[in-house]
């Protein structure tokens, strides 16, 4: 049977702790031998006729019909964990199924569309698709912890239960070395997690890209004015947040004739060397030239919530004159407008 797509287990989807041995089997199995499997069956303790038995409950062996592997069937690899990259989502693992519970239907629809996008990007074909259910074709996983390539097919559902909205994923078929085998609980737990992490990672990527787009839109409109800091000293005020202005400021300064030397985001400092641009630059932005001498200056940014203060000191650490700040403010404003 042709497998539709090969996925390599990466740090994005899973962190695997493996033993020093290069053997995949030894990574999955205990280091010691399995001599305990040859232990003779337990038999009832025979007491003397006049003996009164006393038992300590600490050593009582639980009774019951317990299901699970023994010997070579026991997988010692640490369990996988769902990456918590979807804000507000709660993870539930039950009977081999992984469900992401969300609070709103629109959030579920966004996760659902993210999953479809991820499957399409990875060329994972579908055997069945409806508005609330998807069944994939074979997906091949390659891992150093497996002796051969393993294949899995998944069923993904949108569900609604008790006012909650769930994205449910379950492994329904399993292959090893091209041979179809029964699906074990261990397989479900590990490879449900891996596939779910591909969805959550793709969702996180979309969130970060959307945030970057919004920041880009916000930075297009940054009013620049004069103002004063909390101590009453004159500063340039950029009417945008610190996080929005910080990544763009170096580009603005470079355009103005500064060469960056040092940056420290936590302290809000940018150290740069100034060399006055030519007349063409000033004619281009339509602002009169600044009377700023060549040299090294430090820009000090202050986080004022939805605004950012900008102060400038010279190489000796002394603040530049207020008039120079007033001359610099329209230059920064014109450069921002030109960059947009």
mmCIF file of C-alpha atoms in Angstrom:
data_model
loop_
_atom_site.group_PDB
_atom_site.id
_atom_site.type_symbol
_atom_site.label_atom_id
_atom_site.label_comp_id
_atom_site.label_asym_id
_atom_site.label_seq_id
_atom_site.Cartn_x
_atom_site.Cartn_y
_atom_site.Cartn_z
ATOM 1 C CA UNK A 1 0.000 0.000 0.000
ATOM 2 C CA UNK A 2 1.343 3.397 -0.909
ATOM 3 C CA UNK A 3 1.954 5.727 1.992
ATOM 4 C CA UNK A 4 0.864 9.256 1.315
ATOM 5 C CA UNK A 5 3.334 11.350 3.268
ATOM 6 C CA UNK A 6 6.421 10.976 5.434
ATOM 7 C CA UNK A 7 6.752 12.977 8.638
ATOM 8 C CA UNK A 8 9.967 13.222 10.597
ATOM 9 C CA UNK A 9 9.681 13.575 14.365
ATOM 10 C CA UNK A 10 11.301 16.900 15.176
ATOM 11 C CA UNK A 11 11.770 19.057 18.244
ATOM 12 C CA UNK A 12 8.696 21.016 17.142
ATOM 13 C CA UNK A 13 6.444 18.021 17.649
ATOM 14 C CA UNK A 14 8.181 15.940 20.314
ATOM 15 C CA UNK A 15 11.107 15.856 22.661
ATOM 16 C CA UNK A 16 12.342 12.266 22.942
ATOM 17 C CA UNK A 17 14.684 11.121 25.689
ATOM 18 C CA UNK A 18 16.655 8.192 24.343
ATOM 19 C CA UNK A 19 19.256 5.861 25.767
ATOM 20 C CA UNK A 20 22.897 5.916 24.733
ATOM 21 C CA UNK A 21 22.499 2.786 22.651
ATOM 22 C CA UNK A 22 21.973 3.155 18.917
ATOM 23 C CA UNK A 23 19.440 0.316 18.878
ATOM 24 C CA UNK A 24 15.825 1.498 18.590
ATOM 25 C CA UNK A 25 14.677 -1.621 20.439
ATOM 26 C CA UNK A 26 16.906 -0.869 23.410
ATOM 27 C CA UNK A 27 15.605 2.690 23.524
ATOM 28 C CA UNK A 28 12.091 1.356 23.976
ATOM 29 C CA UNK A 29 12.873 -1.512 26.370
ATOM 30 C CA UNK A 30 14.314 -1.828 29.843
ATOM 31 C CA UNK A 31 18.069 -2.293 30.083
ATOM 32 C CA UNK A 32 17.959 -5.450 32.251
ATOM 33 C CA UNK A 33 16.888 -8.885 31.075
ATOM 34 C CA UNK A 34 13.424 -10.361 31.394
ATOM 35 C CA UNK A 35 14.238 -13.311 33.663
ATOM 36 C CA UNK A 36 11.302 -12.347 35.867
ATOM 37 C CA UNK A 37 9.020 -13.809 33.212
ATOM 38 C CA UNK A 38 10.305 -17.259 34.233
ATOM 39 C CA UNK A 39 9.220 -16.796 37.847
ATOM 40 C CA UNK A 40 7.232 -19.748 39.128
ATOM 41 C CA UNK A 41 3.515 -19.074 39.667
ATOM 42 C CA UNK A 42 2.488 -18.041 43.154
ATOM 43 C CA UNK A 43 0.907 -20.710 45.333
ATOM 44 C CA UNK A 44 -1.023 -20.587 48.554
ATOM 45 C CA UNK A 45 1.006 -20.402 51.763
ATOM 46 C CA UNK A 46 0.606 -23.572 53.855
ATOM 47 C CA UNK A 47 0.287 -22.974 57.605
ATOM 48 C CA UNK A 48 0.539 -25.372 60.492
ATOM 49 C CA UNK A 49 -2.803 -26.525 61.866
ATOM 50 C CA UNK A 50 -2.496 -24.511 65.090
ATOM 51 C CA UNK A 51 -0.990 -21.369 63.495
ATOM 52 C CA UNK A 52 -2.935 -18.106 63.390
ATOM 53 C CA UNK A 53 -2.154 -16.167 60.171
ATOM 54 C CA UNK A 54 -1.362 -12.441 60.323
ATOM 55 C CA UNK A 55 -0.908 -10.341 57.203
ATOM 56 C CA UNK A 56 0.468 -6.869 56.619
ATOM 57 C CA UNK A 57 -1.638 -4.941 54.114
ATOM 58 C CA UNK A 58 1.509 -3.123 52.912
ATOM 59 C CA UNK A 59 2.504 -6.202 50.958
ATOM 60 C CA UNK A 60 -0.907 -7.302 49.764
ATOM 61 C CA UNK A 61 -0.929 -8.010 46.021
ATOM 62 C CA UNK A 62 -3.939 -6.405 44.313
ATOM 63 C CA UNK A 63 -6.419 -8.822 42.819
ATOM 64 C CA UNK A 64 -8.006 -8.372 39.417
ATOM 65 C CA UNK A 65 -7.726 -8.993 35.700
ATOM 66 C CA UNK A 66 -5.175 -6.338 34.715
ATOM 67 C CA UNK A 67 -4.449 -5.601 31.084
ATOM 68 C CA UNK A 68 -1.023 -4.525 29.857
ATOM 69 C CA UNK A 69 2.206 -5.604 28.286
ATOM 70 C CA UNK A 70 5.009 -7.511 29.942
ATOM 71 C CA UNK A 71 8.645 -8.138 29.044
ATOM 72 C CA UNK A 72 9.516 -6.905 25.566
ATOM 73 C CA UNK A 73 6.037 -5.409 25.194
ATOM 74 C CA UNK A 74 6.673 -2.756 27.870
ATOM 75 C CA UNK A 75 7.589 0.629 26.337
ATOM 76 C CA UNK A 76 9.819 2.620 28.726
ATOM 77 C CA UNK A 77 9.953 5.789 26.605
ATOM 78 C CA UNK A 78 8.667 8.862 28.435
ATOM 79 C CA UNK A 79 5.109 9.836 27.477
ATOM 80 C CA UNK A 80 4.543 12.621 24.983
ATOM 81 C CA UNK A 81 2.911 15.883 26.005
ATOM 82 C CA UNK A 82 0.570 18.131 24.069
ATOM 83 C CA UNK A 83 2.198 21.499 23.389
ATOM 84 C CA UNK A 84 -0.015 24.122 25.060
ATOM 85 C CA UNK A 85 0.059 26.589 22.180
ATOM 86 C CA UNK A 86 -3.673 27.239 21.815
ATOM 87 C CA UNK A 87 -4.781 29.837 24.392
ATOM 88 C CA UNK A 88 -7.613 28.630 26.616
ATOM 89 C CA UNK A 89 -7.650 25.064 25.262
ATOM 90 C CA UNK A 90 -7.908 22.146 27.703
ATOM 91 C CA UNK A 91 -6.493 18.748 26.760
ATOM 92 C CA UNK A 92 -8.327 15.512 27.527
ATOM 93 C CA UNK A 93 -6.956 12.025 26.785
ATOM 94 C CA UNK A 94 -9.561 9.303 27.103
ATOM 95 C CA UNK A 95 -9.649 5.769 25.702
ATOM 96 C CA UNK A 96 -6.875 6.554 23.241
ATOM 97 C CA UNK A 97 -8.549 9.697 21.922
ATOM 98 C CA UNK A 98 -7.112 13.190 22.281
ATOM 99 C CA UNK A 99 -9.555 16.083 22.587
ATOM 100 C CA UNK A 100 -8.826 19.789 22.706
ATOM 101 C CA UNK A 101 -11.740 21.486 24.466
ATOM 102 C CA UNK A 102 -12.360 25.127 23.553
ATOM 103 C CA UNK A 103 -14.750 27.678 25.001
ATOM 104 C CA UNK A 104 -16.220 29.123 21.820
ATOM 105 C CA UNK A 105 -17.381 27.719 18.510
ATOM 106 C CA UNK A 106 -15.382 30.258 16.508
ATOM 107 C CA UNK A 107 -12.189 29.075 18.252
ATOM 108 C CA UNK A 108 -13.010 25.474 17.311
ATOM 109 C CA UNK A 109 -13.627 26.501 13.705
ATOM 110 C CA UNK A 110 -10.255 28.224 13.630
ATOM 111 C CA UNK A 111 -8.471 25.132 14.996
ATOM 112 C CA UNK A 112 -10.380 22.963 12.507
ATOM 113 C CA UNK A 113 -9.323 25.134 9.576
ATOM 114 C CA UNK A 114 -5.751 25.132 10.889
ATOM 115 C CA UNK A 115 -5.764 21.321 10.870
ATOM 116 C CA UNK A 116 -7.021 21.223 7.276
ATOM 117 C CA UNK A 117 -4.350 23.728 6.259
ATOM 118 C CA UNK A 118 -1.624 21.693 7.964
ATOM 119 C CA UNK A 119 -2.774 18.457 6.276
ATOM 120 C CA UNK A 120 -2.811 20.159 2.883
ATOM 121 C CA UNK A 121 0.621 21.743 3.377
ATOM 122 C CA UNK A 122 2.104 18.339 4.224
ATOM 123 C CA UNK A 123 0.356 16.664 1.276
ATOM 124 C CA UNK A 124 -1.571 14.302 3.545
ATOM 125 C CA UNK A 125 -4.450 12.990 1.449
ATOM 126 C CA UNK A 126 -7.925 12.359 2.845
ATOM 127 C CA UNK A 127 -10.136 9.310 2.488
ATOM 128 C CA UNK A 128 -13.196 11.028 3.872
ATOM 129 C CA UNK A 129 -14.106 14.651 4.521
ATOM 130 C CA UNK A 130 -17.201 16.439 5.740
ATOM 131 C CA UNK A 131 -17.956 19.599 7.696
ATOM 132 C CA UNK A 132 -17.291 17.876 11.018
ATOM 133 C CA UNK A 133 -15.215 14.779 10.192
ATOM 134 C CA UNK A 134 -11.944 14.002 8.396
ATOM 135 C CA UNK A 135 -10.318 10.602 7.873
ATOM 136 C CA UNK A 136 -6.748 10.676 6.596
ATOM 137 C CA UNK A 137 -4.878 8.309 4.345
ATOM 138 C CA UNK A 138 -1.682 6.677 5.613
ATOM 139 C CA UNK A 139 0.836 8.990 7.251
ATOM 140 C CA UNK A 140 4.388 7.692 7.700
ATOM 141 C CA UNK A 141 6.383 8.635 10.779
ATOM 142 C CA UNK A 142 10.153 8.152 10.866
ATOM 143 C CA UNK A 143 11.801 8.024 14.288
ATOM 144 C CA UNK A 144 15.084 6.758 15.703
ATOM 145 C CA UNK A 145 13.019 5.037 18.409
ATOM 146 C CA UNK A 146 11.315 2.735 15.920
ATOM 147 C CA UNK A 147 12.880 -0.271 14.155
ATOM 148 C CA UNK A 148 11.078 0.575 10.909
ATOM 149 C CA UNK A 149 8.928 3.309 9.467
ATOM 150 C CA UNK A 150 5.509 3.309 11.061
ATOM 151 C CA UNK A 151 2.268 4.351 9.417
ATOM 152 C CA UNK A 152 -0.898 5.728 10.954
ATOM 153 C CA UNK A 153 -4.326 6.796 9.790
ATOM 154 C CA UNK A 154 -6.322 9.327 11.762
ATOM 155 C CA UNK A 155 -9.929 10.314 12.298
ATOM 156 C CA UNK A 156 -10.516 13.944 13.252
ATOM 157 C CA UNK A 157 -13.883 15.211 14.477
ATOM 158 C CA UNK A 158 -15.540 18.437 15.562
ATOM 159 C CA UNK A 159 -17.773 17.737 18.541
ATOM 160 C CA UNK A 160 -20.055 19.732 20.821
ATOM 161 C CA UNK A 161 -20.843 18.583 24.334
ATOM 162 C CA UNK A 162 -22.352 20.370 27.351
ATOM 163 C CA UNK A 163 -21.708 23.810 25.899
ATOM 164 C CA UNK A 164 -18.107 22.956 25.061
ATOM 165 C CA UNK A 165 -16.507 22.667 21.665
ATOM 166 C CA UNK A 166 -14.024 19.893 21.009
ATOM 167 C CA UNK A 167 -11.396 19.069 18.423
ATOM 168 C CA UNK A 168 -10.994 15.306 18.677
ATOM 169 C CA UNK A 169 -8.229 13.231 17.089
ATOM 170 C CA UNK A 170 -7.863 9.456 17.145
ATOM 171 C CA UNK A 171 -5.463 6.969 15.544
ATOM 172 C CA UNK A 172 -7.622 4.356 13.784
ATOM 173 C CA UNK A 173 -5.132 2.206 11.802
ATOM 174 C CA UNK A 174 -1.496 1.211 12.326
ATOM 175 C CA UNK A 175 1.366 -0.144 10.202
ATOM 176 C CA UNK A 176 4.921 -1.276 10.951
ATOM 177 C CA UNK A 177 7.314 -1.934 8.087
ATOM 178 C CA UNK A 178 4.421 -1.789 5.644
ATOM 179 C CA UNK A 179 2.472 -4.482 7.505
ATOM 180 C CA UNK A 180 -0.837 -3.570 9.090
ATOM 181 C CA UNK A 181 -1.072 -4.439 12.783
ATOM 182 C CA UNK A 182 -3.508 -3.903 15.657
ATOM 183 C CA UNK A 183 -3.591 -0.446 17.183
ATOM 184 C CA UNK A 184 -2.242 -0.469 20.740
ATOM 185 C CA UNK A 185 -2.978 2.055 23.462
ATOM 186 C CA UNK A 186 0.719 3.028 23.483
ATOM 187 C CA UNK A 187 0.608 3.752 19.756
ATOM 188 C CA UNK A 188 -2.497 5.869 20.203
ATOM 189 C CA UNK A 189 -1.075 7.850 23.092
ATOM 190 C CA UNK A 190 2.241 8.639 21.378
ATOM 191 C CA UNK A 191 1.148 9.248 17.819
ATOM 192 C CA UNK A 192 -2.086 11.050 18.670
ATOM 193 C CA UNK A 193 0.064 13.490 20.614
ATOM 194 C CA UNK A 194 2.506 13.936 17.743
ATOM 195 C CA UNK A 195 -0.235 14.692 15.216
ATOM 196 C CA UNK A 196 -2.030 17.012 17.649
ATOM 197 C CA UNK A 197 1.230 18.896 18.203
ATOM 198 C CA UNK A 198 1.530 19.492 14.470
ATOM 199 C CA UNK A 199 -1.877 21.185 14.623
ATOM 200 C CA UNK A 200 -1.103 23.251 17.731
ATOM 201 C CA UNK A 201 2.278 24.314 16.311
ATOM 202 C CA UNK A 202 0.634 25.413 13.054
ATOM 203 C CA UNK A 203 -2.008 27.298 15.058
ATOM 204 C CA UNK A 204 0.718 29.061 17.061
ATOM 205 C CA UNK A 205 2.492 30.010 13.827
ATOM 206 C CA UNK A 206 -0.699 31.596 12.512
ATOM 207 C CA UNK A 207 -1.152 33.544 15.756
ATOM 208 C CA UNK A 208 2.375 34.914 15.573
ATOM 209 C CA UNK A 209 2.004 35.811 11.893
ATOM 210 C CA UNK A 210 -1.297 37.575 12.640
ATOM 211 C CA UNK A 211 0.317 39.495 15.515
ATOM 212 C CA UNK A 212 3.167 40.524 13.220
ATOM 213 C CA UNK A 213 0.672 41.755 10.595
ATOM 214 C CA UNK A 214 -1.213 43.786 13.197
ATOM 215 C CA UNK A 215 2.033 45.258 14.484
ATOM 216 C CA UNK A 216 2.973 46.154 10.928
ATOM 217 C CA UNK A 217 -0.347 47.940 10.473
ATOM 218 C CA UNK A 218 0.004 49.763 13.761
ATOM 219 C CA UNK A 219 3.503 50.948 13.007
ATOM 220 C CA UNK A 220 2.341 52.642 9.811
ATOM 221 C CA UNK A 221 0.567 55.274 11.844
ATOM 222 C CA UNK A 222 2.813 56.508 14.650
ATOM 223 C CA UNK A 223 2.195 60.135 15.604
ATOM 224 C CA UNK A 224 5.436 61.726 16.806
ATOM 225 C CA UNK A 225 5.174 64.713 19.161
ATOM 226 C CA UNK A 226 7.129 66.447 21.883
ATOM 227 C CA UNK A 227 6.294 65.823 25.504
ATOM 228 C CA UNK A 228 7.848 65.272 28.906
ATOM 229 C CA UNK A 229 8.750 62.235 30.980
ATOM 230 C CA UNK A 230 7.638 61.545 34.559
ATOM 231 C CA UNK A 231 10.364 63.845 35.837
ATOM 232 C CA UNK A 232 9.268 66.691 33.614
ATOM 233 C CA UNK A 233 12.245 66.555 31.239
ATOM 234 C CA UNK A 234 11.540 67.040 27.518
ATOM 235 C CA UNK A 235 11.332 63.865 25.424
ATOM 236 C CA UNK A 236 10.028 62.755 22.052
ATOM 237 C CA UNK A 237 6.729 60.854 22.352
ATOM 238 C CA UNK A 238 5.863 58.082 19.905
ATOM 239 C CA UNK A 239 2.178 57.261 20.279
ATOM 240 C CA UNK A 240 2.554 53.502 20.024
ATOM 241 C CA UNK A 241 3.551 50.736 22.412
ATOM 242 C CA UNK A 242 7.148 49.940 23.256
ATOM 243 C CA UNK A 243 6.879 46.425 21.771
ATOM 244 C CA UNK A 244 5.611 47.868 18.490
ATOM 245 C CA UNK A 245 8.248 50.572 18.180
ATOM 246 C CA UNK A 246 11.308 48.604 19.331
ATOM 247 C CA UNK A 247 11.777 46.263 16.326
ATOM 248 C CA UNK A 248 11.262 49.112 13.841
ATOM 249 C CA UNK A 249 13.388 51.824 15.443
ATOM 250 C CA UNK A 250 16.762 50.504 14.172
ATOM 251 C CA UNK A 251 15.565 50.759 10.580
ATOM 252 C CA UNK A 252 14.338 54.310 11.122
ATOM 253 C CA UNK A 253 17.635 55.342 12.703
ATOM 254 C CA UNK A 254 19.653 53.753 9.909
ATOM 255 C CA UNK A 255 17.655 55.734 7.366
ATOM 256 C CA UNK A 256 18.381 58.926 9.319
ATOM 257 C CA UNK A 257 22.149 58.376 9.093
ATOM 258 C CA UNK A 258 22.859 56.377 12.244
ATOM 259 C CA UNK A 259 24.986 53.227 12.341
ATOM 260 C CA UNK A 260 23.885 50.887 15.128
ATOM 261 C CA UNK A 261 26.562 49.707 17.555
ATOM 262 C CA UNK A 262 24.675 48.227 20.541
ATOM 263 C CA UNK A 263 21.097 47.337 21.454
ATOM 264 C CA UNK A 264 19.544 46.252 24.754
ATOM 265 C CA UNK A 265 15.813 45.695 24.650
ATOM 266 C CA UNK A 266 15.375 45.050 28.382
ATOM 267 C CA UNK A 267 17.038 48.376 29.184
ATOM 268 C CA UNK A 268 15.497 50.148 26.192
ATOM 269 C CA UNK A 269 18.794 51.502 24.871
ATOM 270 C CA UNK A 270 20.139 51.838 21.337
ATOM 271 C CA UNK A 271 23.699 53.078 20.860
ATOM 272 C CA UNK A 272 24.453 54.432 17.382
ATOM 273 C CA UNK A 273 27.001 56.535 15.544
ATOM 274 C CA UNK A 274 25.696 59.493 13.566
ATOM 275 C CA UNK A 275 26.945 60.746 10.231
ATOM 276 C CA UNK A 276 24.832 63.424 8.564
ATOM 277 C CA UNK A 277 23.026 62.319 5.359
ATOM 278 C CA UNK A 278 23.510 64.227 2.120
ATOM 279 C CA UNK A 279 21.225 67.004 0.840
ATOM 280 C CA UNK A 280 19.256 64.548 -1.296
ATOM 281 C CA UNK A 281 17.967 62.814 1.837
ATOM 282 C CA UNK A 282 16.690 66.047 3.387
ATOM 283 C CA UNK A 283 15.064 67.121 0.116
ATOM 284 C CA UNK A 284 13.447 63.699 -0.153
ATOM 285 C CA UNK A 285 11.774 63.785 3.273
ATOM 286 C CA UNK A 286 11.010 67.509 3.071
ATOM 287 C CA UNK A 287 12.366 68.393 6.534
ATOM 288 C CA UNK A 288 15.146 70.812 7.410
ATOM 289 C CA UNK A 289 18.449 69.171 8.438
ATOM 290 C CA UNK A 290 19.157 68.542 12.118
ATOM 291 C CA UNK A 291 22.009 70.477 13.700
ATOM 292 C CA UNK A 292 23.443 67.243 15.105
ATOM 293 C CA UNK A 293 27.197 66.787 15.208
ATOM 294 C CA UNK A 294 28.757 63.522 14.071
ATOM 295 C CA UNK A 295 29.439 61.181 16.970
ATOM 296 C CA UNK A 296 28.012 58.408 19.130
ATOM 297 C CA UNK A 297 24.570 58.866 20.695
ATOM 298 C CA UNK A 298 22.360 56.686 22.872
ATOM 299 C CA UNK A 299 18.592 56.529 22.401
ATOM 300 C CA UNK A 300 16.690 55.807 25.625
ATOM 301 C CA UNK A 301 13.213 54.332 25.177
ATOM 302 C CA UNK A 302 10.639 54.398 27.962
ATOM 303 C CA UNK A 303 7.532 52.205 28.104
ATOM 304 C CA UNK A 304 4.510 54.409 28.872
ATOM 305 C CA UNK A 305 1.840 51.812 28.094
ATOM 306 C CA UNK A 306 0.299 52.802 24.785
ATOM 307 C CA UNK A 307 3.060 55.375 24.219
ATOM 308 C CA UNK A 308 6.860 55.302 24.119
ATOM 309 C CA UNK A 309 9.192 58.083 25.200
ATOM 310 C CA UNK A 310 12.453 58.684 23.314
ATOM 311 C CA UNK A 311 15.339 60.570 24.852
ATOM 312 C CA UNK A 312 18.845 61.021 23.453
ATOM 313 C CA UNK A 313 22.181 61.365 25.238
ATOM 314 C CA UNK A 314 25.592 62.171 23.788
ATOM 315 C CA UNK A 315 28.787 60.123 24.170
ATOM 316 C CA UNK A 316 29.342 61.507 27.686
ATOM 317 C CA UNK A 317 25.860 60.434 28.806
ATOM 318 C CA UNK A 318 24.528 63.999 28.892
ATOM 319 C CA UNK A 319 21.023 64.592 27.448
ATOM 320 C CA UNK A 320 21.008 66.583 24.233
ATOM 321 C CA UNK A 321 19.378 69.994 24.222
ATOM 322 C CA UNK A 322 15.602 70.308 23.993
ATOM 323 C CA UNK A 323 15.811 72.169 20.688
ATOM 324 C CA UNK A 324 17.658 69.239 19.122
ATOM 325 C CA UNK A 325 14.868 66.895 20.222
ATOM 326 C CA UNK A 326 12.335 69.286 18.685
ATOM 327 C CA UNK A 327 14.308 69.223 15.427
ATOM 328 C CA UNK A 328 14.613 65.427 15.511
ATOM 329 C CA UNK A 329 10.899 64.720 16.100
ATOM 330 C CA UNK A 330 9.701 65.775 12.595
ATOM 331 C CA UNK A 331 12.634 63.907 11.033
ATOM 332 C CA UNK A 332 11.568 60.650 12.742
ATOM 333 C CA UNK A 333 7.956 61.284 11.697
ATOM 334 C CA UNK A 334 8.957 61.920 8.068
ATOM 335 C CA UNK A 335 11.150 58.792 7.959
ATOM 336 C CA UNK A 336 8.309 56.635 9.300
ATOM 337 C CA UNK A 337 5.963 58.047 6.662
ATOM 338 C CA UNK A 338 8.491 57.434 3.912
ATOM 339 C CA UNK A 339 9.165 53.857 5.030
ATOM 340 C CA UNK A 340 5.451 53.124 4.881
#
